[in-house]
């Protein structure tokens, strides 16, 4: 299984998320974006197709510059990636 988030660092507008290797039986995954203090700043449900996710995520315009943790929960699997926002 592999999670790619790019561009990283991002200017804060959008990031592309490519996930492969998730359970092909699943139809959705949950994405959480948390800041370094553990505060959830964004959550959304994303569609999976045959265990893969290829989407562009629009980030909130009021998202501050800094480092965030992007977590995707797909059934029993959890994928984490650091995301740096520069403004």
PDB file of N, CA and C in Angstrom:
ATOM      1  N   UNK A   1       0.847  -1.184   0.000  1.00  0.00           N
ATOM      2  CA  UNK A   1       0.000   0.000   0.000  1.00  0.00           C
ATOM      3  C   UNK A   1       0.889   1.243   0.000  1.00  0.00           C
ATOM      4  N   UNK A   2       0.436   2.261  -0.716  1.00  0.00           N
ATOM      5  CA  UNK A   2       1.243   3.470  -0.841  1.00  0.00           C
ATOM      6  C   UNK A   2       0.349   4.698  -0.891  1.00  0.00           C
ATOM      7  N   UNK A   3       0.765   5.759  -0.168  1.00  0.00           N
ATOM      8  CA  UNK A   3       0.065   7.032  -0.170  1.00  0.00           C
ATOM      9  C   UNK A   3       1.018   8.101  -0.661  1.00  0.00           C
ATOM     10  N   UNK A   4       0.615   8.835  -1.702  1.00  0.00           N
ATOM     11  CA  UNK A   4       1.383   9.956  -2.222  1.00  0.00           C
ATOM     12  C   UNK A   4       0.538  11.209  -2.112  1.00  0.00           C
ATOM     13  N   UNK A   5       1.137  12.280  -1.575  1.00  0.00           N
ATOM     14  CA  UNK A   5       0.464  13.577  -1.450  1.00  0.00           C
ATOM     15  C   UNK A   5       1.394  14.608  -2.077  1.00  0.00           C
ATOM     16  N   UNK A   6       0.928  15.292  -3.111  1.00  0.00           N
ATOM     17  CA  UNK A   6       1.782  16.274  -3.787  1.00  0.00           C
ATOM     18  C   UNK A   6       0.946  17.366  -4.423  1.00  0.00           C
ATOM     19  N   UNK A   7       1.463  18.558  -4.661  1.00  0.00           N
ATOM     20  CA  UNK A   7       2.819  18.967  -4.284  1.00  0.00           C
ATOM     21  C   UNK A   7       2.931  19.109  -2.766  1.00  0.00           C
ATOM     22  N   UNK A   8       4.091  18.813  -2.255  1.00  0.00           N
ATOM     23  CA  UNK A   8       4.353  18.913  -0.831  1.00  0.00           C
ATOM     24  C   UNK A   8       5.788  19.376  -0.635  1.00  0.00           C
ATOM     25  N   UNK A   9       6.009  20.616  -0.231  1.00  0.00           N
ATOM     26  CA  UNK A   9       5.049  21.569   0.330  1.00  0.00           C
ATOM     27  C   UNK A   9       4.103  22.127  -0.726  1.00  0.00           C
ATOM     28  N   UNK A  10       2.940  22.559  -0.242  1.00  0.00           N
ATOM     29  CA  UNK A  10       1.909  23.112  -1.106  1.00  0.00           C
ATOM     30  C   UNK A  10       1.694  24.584  -0.775  1.00  0.00           C
ATOM     31  N   UNK A  11       1.171  25.330  -1.742  1.00  0.00           N
ATOM     32  CA  UNK A  11       0.874  26.744  -1.496  1.00  0.00           C
ATOM     33  C   UNK A  11      -0.448  26.917  -0.755  1.00  0.00           C
ATOM     34  N   UNK A  12      -1.125  25.839  -0.438  1.00  0.00           N
ATOM     35  CA  UNK A  12      -2.340  25.902   0.358  1.00  0.00           C
ATOM     36  C   UNK A  12      -3.623  25.857  -0.435  1.00  0.00           C
ATOM     37  N   UNK A  13      -3.553  25.785  -1.760  1.00  0.00           N
ATOM     38  CA  UNK A  13      -4.774  25.737  -2.572  1.00  0.00           C
ATOM     39  C   UNK A  13      -5.311  24.312  -2.687  1.00  0.00           C
ATOM     40  N   UNK A  14      -4.512  23.429  -3.305  1.00  0.00           N
ATOM     41  CA  UNK A  14      -4.939  22.053  -3.560  1.00  0.00           C
ATOM     42  C   UNK A  14      -3.753  21.111  -3.422  1.00  0.00           C
ATOM     43  N   UNK A  15      -4.065  19.863  -3.100  1.00  0.00           N
ATOM     44  CA  UNK A  15      -3.071  18.794  -3.155  1.00  0.00           C
ATOM     45  C   UNK A  15      -3.702  17.605  -3.858  1.00  0.00           C
ATOM     46  N   UNK A  16      -2.871  16.847  -4.523  1.00  0.00           N
ATOM     47  CA  UNK A  16      -3.314  15.623  -5.187  1.00  0.00           C
ATOM     48  C   UNK A  16      -3.010  14.466  -4.246  1.00  0.00           C
ATOM     49  N   UNK A  17      -3.967  13.562  -4.118  1.00  0.00           N
ATOM     50  CA  UNK A  17      -3.811  12.409  -3.237  1.00  0.00           C
ATOM     51  C   UNK A  17      -3.964  11.145  -4.070  1.00  0.00           C
ATOM     52  N   UNK A  18      -2.938  10.315  -4.049  1.00  0.00           N
ATOM     53  CA  UNK A  18      -2.964   9.025  -4.730  1.00  0.00           C
ATOM     54  C   UNK A  18      -2.728   7.942  -3.686  1.00  0.00           C
ATOM     55  N   UNK A  19      -3.686   7.053  -3.534  1.00  0.00           N
ATOM     56  CA  UNK A  19      -3.594   5.951  -2.586  1.00  0.00           C
ATOM     57  C   UNK A  19      -3.813   4.661  -3.352  1.00  0.00           C
ATOM     58  N   UNK A  20      -2.931   3.709  -3.135  1.00  0.00           N
ATOM     59  CA  UNK A  20      -3.099   2.399  -3.755  1.00  0.00           C
ATOM     60  C   UNK A  20      -2.863   1.327  -2.702  1.00  0.00           C
ATOM     61  N   UNK A  21      -3.463   0.183  -2.913  1.00  0.00           N
ATOM     62  CA  UNK A  21      -3.247  -0.948  -2.027  1.00  0.00           C
ATOM     63  C   UNK A  21      -4.239  -1.064  -0.888  1.00  0.00           C
ATOM     64  N   UNK A  22      -5.297  -0.271  -0.892  1.00  0.00           N
ATOM     65  CA  UNK A  22      -6.335  -0.416   0.133  1.00  0.00           C
ATOM     66  C   UNK A  22      -7.205  -1.629  -0.207  1.00  0.00           C
ATOM     67  N   UNK A  23      -8.010  -2.054   0.741  1.00  0.00           N
ATOM     68  CA  UNK A  23      -8.912  -3.186   0.553  1.00  0.00           C
ATOM     69  C   UNK A  23      -9.847  -2.905  -0.622  1.00  0.00           C
ATOM     70  N   UNK A  24      -9.838  -3.733  -1.669  1.00  0.00           N
ATOM     71  CA  UNK A  24     -10.673  -3.483  -2.850  1.00  0.00           C
ATOM     72  C   UNK A  24     -12.173  -3.582  -2.573  1.00  0.00           C
ATOM     73  N   UNK A  25     -12.564  -4.157  -1.433  1.00  0.00           N
ATOM     74  CA  UNK A  25     -13.977  -4.252  -1.080  1.00  0.00           C
ATOM     75  C   UNK A  25     -14.536  -2.925  -0.569  1.00  0.00           C
ATOM     76  N   UNK A  26     -13.664  -2.025  -0.117  1.00  0.00           N
ATOM     77  CA  UNK A  26     -14.118  -0.755   0.460  1.00  0.00           C
ATOM     78  C   UNK A  26     -14.538   0.221  -0.630  1.00  0.00           C
ATOM     79  N   UNK A  27     -15.540   1.054  -0.308  1.00  0.00           N
ATOM     80  CA  UNK A  27     -16.007   2.057  -1.266  1.00  0.00           C
ATOM     81  C   UNK A  27     -15.676   3.479  -0.833  1.00  0.00           C
ATOM     82  N   UNK A  28     -15.344   3.672   0.460  1.00  0.00           N
ATOM     83  CA  UNK A  28     -14.997   5.006   0.940  1.00  0.00           C
ATOM     84  C   UNK A  28     -13.845   4.933   1.935  1.00  0.00           C
ATOM     85  N   UNK A  29     -13.178   6.074   2.078  1.00  0.00           N
ATOM     86  CA  UNK A  29     -12.132   6.255   3.082  1.00  0.00           C
ATOM     87  C   UNK A  29     -12.368   7.614   3.732  1.00  0.00           C
ATOM     88  N   UNK A  30     -11.908   7.768   4.963  1.00  0.00           N
ATOM     89  CA  UNK A  30     -12.051   9.022   5.686  1.00  0.00           C
ATOM     90  C   UNK A  30     -10.705   9.710   5.770  1.00  0.00           C
ATOM     91  N   UNK A  31     -10.690  11.001   5.424  1.00  0.00           N
ATOM     92  CA  UNK A  31      -9.470  11.800   5.491  1.00  0.00           C
ATOM     93  C   UNK A  31      -9.611  12.808   6.625  1.00  0.00           C
ATOM     94  N   UNK A  32      -8.597  12.869   7.483  1.00  0.00           N
ATOM     95  CA  UNK A  32      -8.524  13.874   8.539  1.00  0.00           C
ATOM     96  C   UNK A  32      -7.234  14.647   8.371  1.00  0.00           C
ATOM     97  N   UNK A  33      -7.317  15.969   8.534  1.00  0.00           N
ATOM     98  CA  UNK A  33      -6.138  16.829   8.511  1.00  0.00           C
ATOM     99  C   UNK A  33      -6.047  17.483   9.875  1.00  0.00           C
ATOM    100  N   UNK A  34      -4.943  17.239  10.584  1.00  0.00           N
ATOM    101  CA  UNK A  34      -4.766  17.793  11.921  1.00  0.00           C
ATOM    102  C   UNK A  34      -3.512  18.642  11.972  1.00  0.00           C
ATOM    103  N   UNK A  35      -3.545  19.667  12.820  1.00  0.00           N
ATOM    104  CA  UNK A  35      -2.358  20.505  12.991  1.00  0.00           C
ATOM    105  C   UNK A  35      -1.426  19.847  14.010  1.00  0.00           C
ATOM    106  N   UNK A  36      -0.306  20.489  14.299  1.00  0.00           N
ATOM    107  CA  UNK A  36       0.687  19.889  15.196  1.00  0.00           C
ATOM    108  C   UNK A  36       0.227  19.858  16.648  1.00  0.00           C
ATOM    109  N   UNK A  37      -0.846  20.561  16.965  1.00  0.00           N
ATOM    110  CA  UNK A  37      -1.396  20.532  18.311  1.00  0.00           C
ATOM    111  C   UNK A  37      -2.449  19.438  18.459  1.00  0.00           C
ATOM    112  N   UNK A  38      -2.722  18.709  17.369  1.00  0.00           N
ATOM    113  CA  UNK A  38      -3.699  17.635  17.393  1.00  0.00           C
ATOM    114  C   UNK A  38      -5.116  18.083  17.090  1.00  0.00           C
ATOM    115  N   UNK A  39      -5.281  19.349  16.742  1.00  0.00           N
ATOM    116  CA  UNK A  39      -6.616  19.870  16.416  1.00  0.00           C
ATOM    117  C   UNK A  39      -6.979  19.487  14.987  1.00  0.00           C
ATOM    118  N   UNK A  40      -8.156  18.881  14.818  1.00  0.00           N
ATOM    119  CA  UNK A  40      -8.623  18.518  13.482  1.00  0.00           C
ATOM    120  C   UNK A  40      -9.078  19.795  12.775  1.00  0.00           C
ATOM    121  N   UNK A  41      -8.468  20.082  11.623  1.00  0.00           N
ATOM    122  CA  UNK A  41      -8.809  21.288  10.873  1.00  0.00           C
ATOM    123  C   UNK A  41      -9.647  20.968   9.639  1.00  0.00           C
ATOM    124  N   UNK A  42      -9.744  19.672   9.299  1.00  0.00           N
ATOM    125  CA  UNK A  42     -10.525  19.281   8.131  1.00  0.00           C
ATOM    126  C   UNK A  42     -10.815  17.790   8.219  1.00  0.00           C
ATOM    127  N   UNK A  43     -12.008  17.410   7.793  1.00  0.00           N
ATOM    128  CA  UNK A  43     -12.343  15.996   7.676  1.00  0.00           C
ATOM    129  C   UNK A  43     -13.280  15.837   6.480  1.00  0.00           C
ATOM    130  N   UNK A  44     -13.116  14.748   5.754  1.00  0.00           N
ATOM    131  CA  UNK A  44     -13.963  14.493   4.591  1.00  0.00           C
ATOM    132  C   UNK A  44     -13.966  12.999   4.286  1.00  0.00           C
ATOM    133  N   UNK A  45     -14.969  12.576   3.559  1.00  0.00           N
ATOM    134  CA  UNK A  45     -15.058  11.193   3.098  1.00  0.00           C
ATOM    135  C   UNK A  45     -14.746  11.164   1.609  1.00  0.00           C
ATOM    136  N   UNK A  46     -13.874  10.253   1.223  1.00  0.00           N
ATOM    137  CA  UNK A  46     -13.421  10.162  -0.168  1.00  0.00           C
ATOM    138  C   UNK A  46     -13.810   8.809  -0.760  1.00  0.00           C
ATOM    139  N   UNK A  47     -14.150   8.774  -2.054  1.00  0.00           N
ATOM    140  CA  UNK A  47     -14.529   7.506  -2.688  1.00  0.00           C
ATOM    141  C   UNK A  47     -13.307   6.671  -3.068  1.00  0.00           C
ATOM    142  N   UNK A  48     -13.396   5.378  -2.799  1.00  0.00           N
ATOM    143  CA  UNK A  48     -12.372   4.421  -3.231  1.00  0.00           C
ATOM    144  C   UNK A  48     -12.941   3.603  -4.381  1.00  0.00           C
ATOM    145  N   UNK A  49     -12.079   3.254  -5.319  1.00  0.00           N
ATOM    146  CA  UNK A  49     -12.493   2.388  -6.419  1.00  0.00           C
ATOM    147  C   UNK A  49     -11.433   1.319  -6.599  1.00  0.00           C
ATOM    148  N   UNK A  50     -11.805   0.063  -6.381  1.00  0.00           N
ATOM    149  CA  UNK A  50     -10.884  -1.080  -6.486  1.00  0.00           C
ATOM    150  C   UNK A  50      -9.649  -0.887  -5.611  1.00  0.00           C
ATOM    151  N   UNK A  51      -9.847  -0.335  -4.413  1.00  0.00           N
ATOM    152  CA  UNK A  51      -8.740  -0.169  -3.469  1.00  0.00           C
ATOM    153  C   UNK A  51      -7.825   0.996  -3.789  1.00  0.00           C
ATOM    154  N   UNK A  52      -8.259   1.884  -4.688  1.00  0.00           N
ATOM    155  CA  UNK A  52      -7.417   3.020  -5.059  1.00  0.00           C
ATOM    156  C   UNK A  52      -8.181   4.322  -4.922  1.00  0.00           C
ATOM    157  N   UNK A  53      -7.421   5.382  -4.680  1.00  0.00           N
ATOM    158  CA  UNK A  53      -7.970   6.718  -4.548  1.00  0.00           C
ATOM    159  C   UNK A  53      -7.069   7.661  -5.328  1.00  0.00           C
ATOM    160  N   UNK A  54      -7.654   8.395  -6.255  1.00  0.00           N
ATOM    161  CA  UNK A  54      -6.938   9.407  -7.021  1.00  0.00           C
ATOM    162  C   UNK A  54      -7.833  10.636  -7.049  1.00  0.00           C
ATOM    163  N   UNK A  55      -7.459  11.654  -6.282  1.00  0.00           N
ATOM    164  CA  UNK A  55      -8.326  12.821  -6.182  1.00  0.00           C
ATOM    165  C   UNK A  55      -7.508  14.078  -5.932  1.00  0.00           C
ATOM    166  N   UNK A  56      -8.127  15.209  -6.185  1.00  0.00           N
ATOM    167  CA  UNK A  56      -7.544  16.501  -5.858  1.00  0.00           C
ATOM    168  C   UNK A  56      -8.345  17.061  -4.694  1.00  0.00           C
ATOM    169  N   UNK A  57      -7.646  17.395  -3.619  1.00  0.00           N
ATOM    170  CA  UNK A  57      -8.287  17.913  -2.423  1.00  0.00           C
ATOM    171  C   UNK A  57      -8.075  19.415  -2.359  1.00  0.00           C
ATOM    172  N   UNK A  58      -9.177  20.168  -2.292  1.00  0.00           N
ATOM    173  CA  UNK A  58      -9.092  21.613  -2.117  1.00  0.00           C
ATOM    174  C   UNK A  58      -8.991  21.912  -0.633  1.00  0.00           C
ATOM    175  N   UNK A  59      -7.974  22.662  -0.266  1.00  0.00           N
ATOM    176  CA  UNK A  59      -7.741  22.991   1.130  1.00  0.00           C
ATOM    177  C   UNK A  59      -8.490  24.268   1.504  1.00  0.00           C
ATOM    178  N   UNK A  60      -8.823  24.409   2.763  1.00  0.00           N
ATOM    179  CA  UNK A  60      -9.528  25.594   3.244  1.00  0.00           C
ATOM    180  C   UNK A  60      -8.670  26.839   3.044  1.00  0.00           C
ATOM    181  N   UNK A  61      -9.295  27.920   2.611  1.00  0.00           N
ATOM    182  CA  UNK A  61      -8.550  29.148   2.322  1.00  0.00           C
ATOM    183  C   UNK A  61      -7.984  29.787   3.582  1.00  0.00           C
ATOM    184  N   UNK A  62      -8.549  29.449   4.753  1.00  0.00           N
ATOM    185  CA  UNK A  62      -8.044  30.034   5.996  1.00  0.00           C
ATOM    186  C   UNK A  62      -7.028  29.135   6.699  1.00  0.00           C
ATOM    187  N   UNK A  63      -6.539  28.101   6.010  1.00  0.00           N
ATOM    188  CA  UNK A  63      -5.549  27.202   6.575  1.00  0.00           C
ATOM    189  C   UNK A  63      -4.222  27.935   6.724  1.00  0.00           C
ATOM    190  N   UNK A  64      -3.697  27.982   7.937  1.00  0.00           N
ATOM    191  CA  UNK A  64      -2.454  28.699   8.213  1.00  0.00           C
ATOM    192  C   UNK A  64      -1.253  27.945   7.658  1.00  0.00           C
ATOM    193  N   UNK A  65      -0.186  28.683   7.387  1.00  0.00           N
ATOM    194  CA  UNK A  65       1.072  28.052   6.980  1.00  0.00           C
ATOM    195  C   UNK A  65       1.567  27.190   8.133  1.00  0.00           C
ATOM    196  N   UNK A  66       2.194  26.074   7.803  1.00  0.00           N
ATOM    197  CA  UNK A  66       2.738  25.195   8.832  1.00  0.00           C
ATOM    198  C   UNK A  66       2.675  23.745   8.409  1.00  0.00           C
ATOM    199  N   UNK A  67       2.965  22.860   9.377  1.00  0.00           N
ATOM    200  CA  UNK A  67       2.977  21.432   9.111  1.00  0.00           C
ATOM    201  C   UNK A  67       1.692  20.803   9.649  1.00  0.00           C
ATOM    202  N   UNK A  68       1.158  19.870   8.879  1.00  0.00           N
ATOM    203  CA  UNK A  68      -0.069  19.173   9.228  1.00  0.00           C
ATOM    204  C   UNK A  68       0.139  17.680   9.047  1.00  0.00           C
ATOM    205  N   UNK A  69      -0.704  16.884   9.686  1.00  0.00           N
ATOM    206  CA  UNK A  69      -0.694  15.443   9.498  1.00  0.00           C
ATOM    207  C   UNK A  69      -1.964  15.049   8.770  1.00  0.00           C
ATOM    208  N   UNK A  70      -1.794  14.451   7.602  1.00  0.00           N
ATOM    209  CA  UNK A  70      -2.911  13.975   6.789  1.00  0.00           C
ATOM    210  C   UNK A  70      -3.055  12.483   7.071  1.00  0.00           C
ATOM    211  N   UNK A  71      -4.226  12.073   7.541  1.00  0.00           N
ATOM    212  CA  UNK A  71      -4.479  10.679   7.889  1.00  0.00           C
ATOM    213  C   UNK A  71      -5.666  10.177   7.078  1.00  0.00           C
ATOM    214  N   UNK A  72      -5.487   9.036   6.426  1.00  0.00           N
ATOM    215  CA  UNK A  72      -6.574   8.400   5.687  1.00  0.00           C
ATOM    216  C   UNK A  72      -6.856   7.054   6.345  1.00  0.00           C
ATOM    217  N   UNK A  73      -8.112   6.871   6.753  1.00  0.00           N
ATOM    218  CA  UNK A  73      -8.567   5.614   7.330  1.00  0.00           C
ATOM    219  C   UNK A  73      -9.385   4.876   6.280  1.00  0.00           C
ATOM    220  N   UNK A  74      -8.897   3.698   5.902  1.00  0.00           N
ATOM    221  CA  UNK A  74      -9.592   2.857   4.928  1.00  0.00           C
ATOM    222  C   UNK A  74      -9.801   1.489   5.572  1.00  0.00           C
ATOM    223  N   UNK A  75     -10.956   1.323   6.197  1.00  0.00           N
ATOM    224  CA  UNK A  75     -11.227   0.070   6.897  1.00  0.00           C
ATOM    225  C   UNK A  75     -10.269  -0.077   8.065  1.00  0.00           C
ATOM    226  N   UNK A  76      -9.514  -1.171   8.076  1.00  0.00           N
ATOM    227  CA  UNK A  76      -8.543  -1.430   9.143  1.00  0.00           C
ATOM    228  C   UNK A  76      -7.205  -0.733   8.884  1.00  0.00           C
ATOM    229  N   UNK A  77      -7.011  -0.213   7.675  1.00  0.00           N
ATOM    230  CA  UNK A  77      -5.740   0.405   7.303  1.00  0.00           C
ATOM    231  C   UNK A  77      -5.740   1.891   7.616  1.00  0.00           C
ATOM    232  N   UNK A  78      -4.594   2.379   8.092  1.00  0.00           N
ATOM    233  CA  UNK A  78      -4.410   3.803   8.372  1.00  0.00           C
ATOM    234  C   UNK A  78      -3.154   4.261   7.643  1.00  0.00           C
ATOM    235  N   UNK A  79      -3.292   5.347   6.872  1.00  0.00           N
ATOM    236  CA  UNK A  79      -2.180   5.906   6.105  1.00  0.00           C
ATOM    237  C   UNK A  79      -1.921   7.321   6.612  1.00  0.00           C
ATOM    238  N   UNK A  80      -0.653   7.648   6.872  1.00  0.00           N
ATOM    239  CA  UNK A  80      -0.283   8.971   7.369  1.00  0.00           C
ATOM    240  C   UNK A  80       0.751   9.604   6.455  1.00  0.00           C
ATOM    241  N   UNK A  81       0.634  10.912   6.305  1.00  0.00           N
ATOM    242  CA  UNK A  81       1.625  11.672   5.529  1.00  0.00           C
ATOM    243  C   UNK A  81       1.686  13.078   6.101  1.00  0.00           C
ATOM    244  N   UNK A  82       2.893  13.604   6.251  1.00  0.00           N
ATOM    245  CA  UNK A  82       3.043  15.002   6.662  1.00  0.00           C
ATOM    246  C   UNK A  82       2.796  15.896   5.481  1.00  0.00           C
ATOM    247  N   UNK A  83       2.140  17.016   5.722  1.00  0.00           N
ATOM    248  CA  UNK A  83       1.838  17.983   4.672  1.00  0.00           C
ATOM    249  C   UNK A  83       2.287  19.355   5.154  1.00  0.00           C
ATOM    250  N   UNK A  84       3.110  20.028   4.351  1.00  0.00           N
ATOM    251  CA  UNK A  84       3.599  21.370   4.682  1.00  0.00           C
ATOM    252  C   UNK A  84       2.866  22.382   3.816  1.00  0.00           C
ATOM    253  N   UNK A  85       2.267  23.386   4.472  1.00  0.00           N
ATOM    254  CA  UNK A  85       1.563  24.462   3.777  1.00  0.00           C
ATOM    255  C   UNK A  85       2.397  25.727   3.883  1.00  0.00           C
ATOM    256  N   UNK A  86       2.717  26.317   2.725  1.00  0.00           N
ATOM    257  CA  UNK A  86       3.442  27.586   2.687  1.00  0.00           C
ATOM    258  C   UNK A  86       2.527  28.626   2.072  1.00  0.00           C
ATOM    259  N   UNK A  87       2.503  29.798   2.628  1.00  0.00           N
ATOM    260  CA  UNK A  87       1.619  30.862   2.112  1.00  0.00           C
ATOM    261  C   UNK A  87       2.448  32.070   1.744  1.00  0.00           C
TER     262      UNK A  87
END
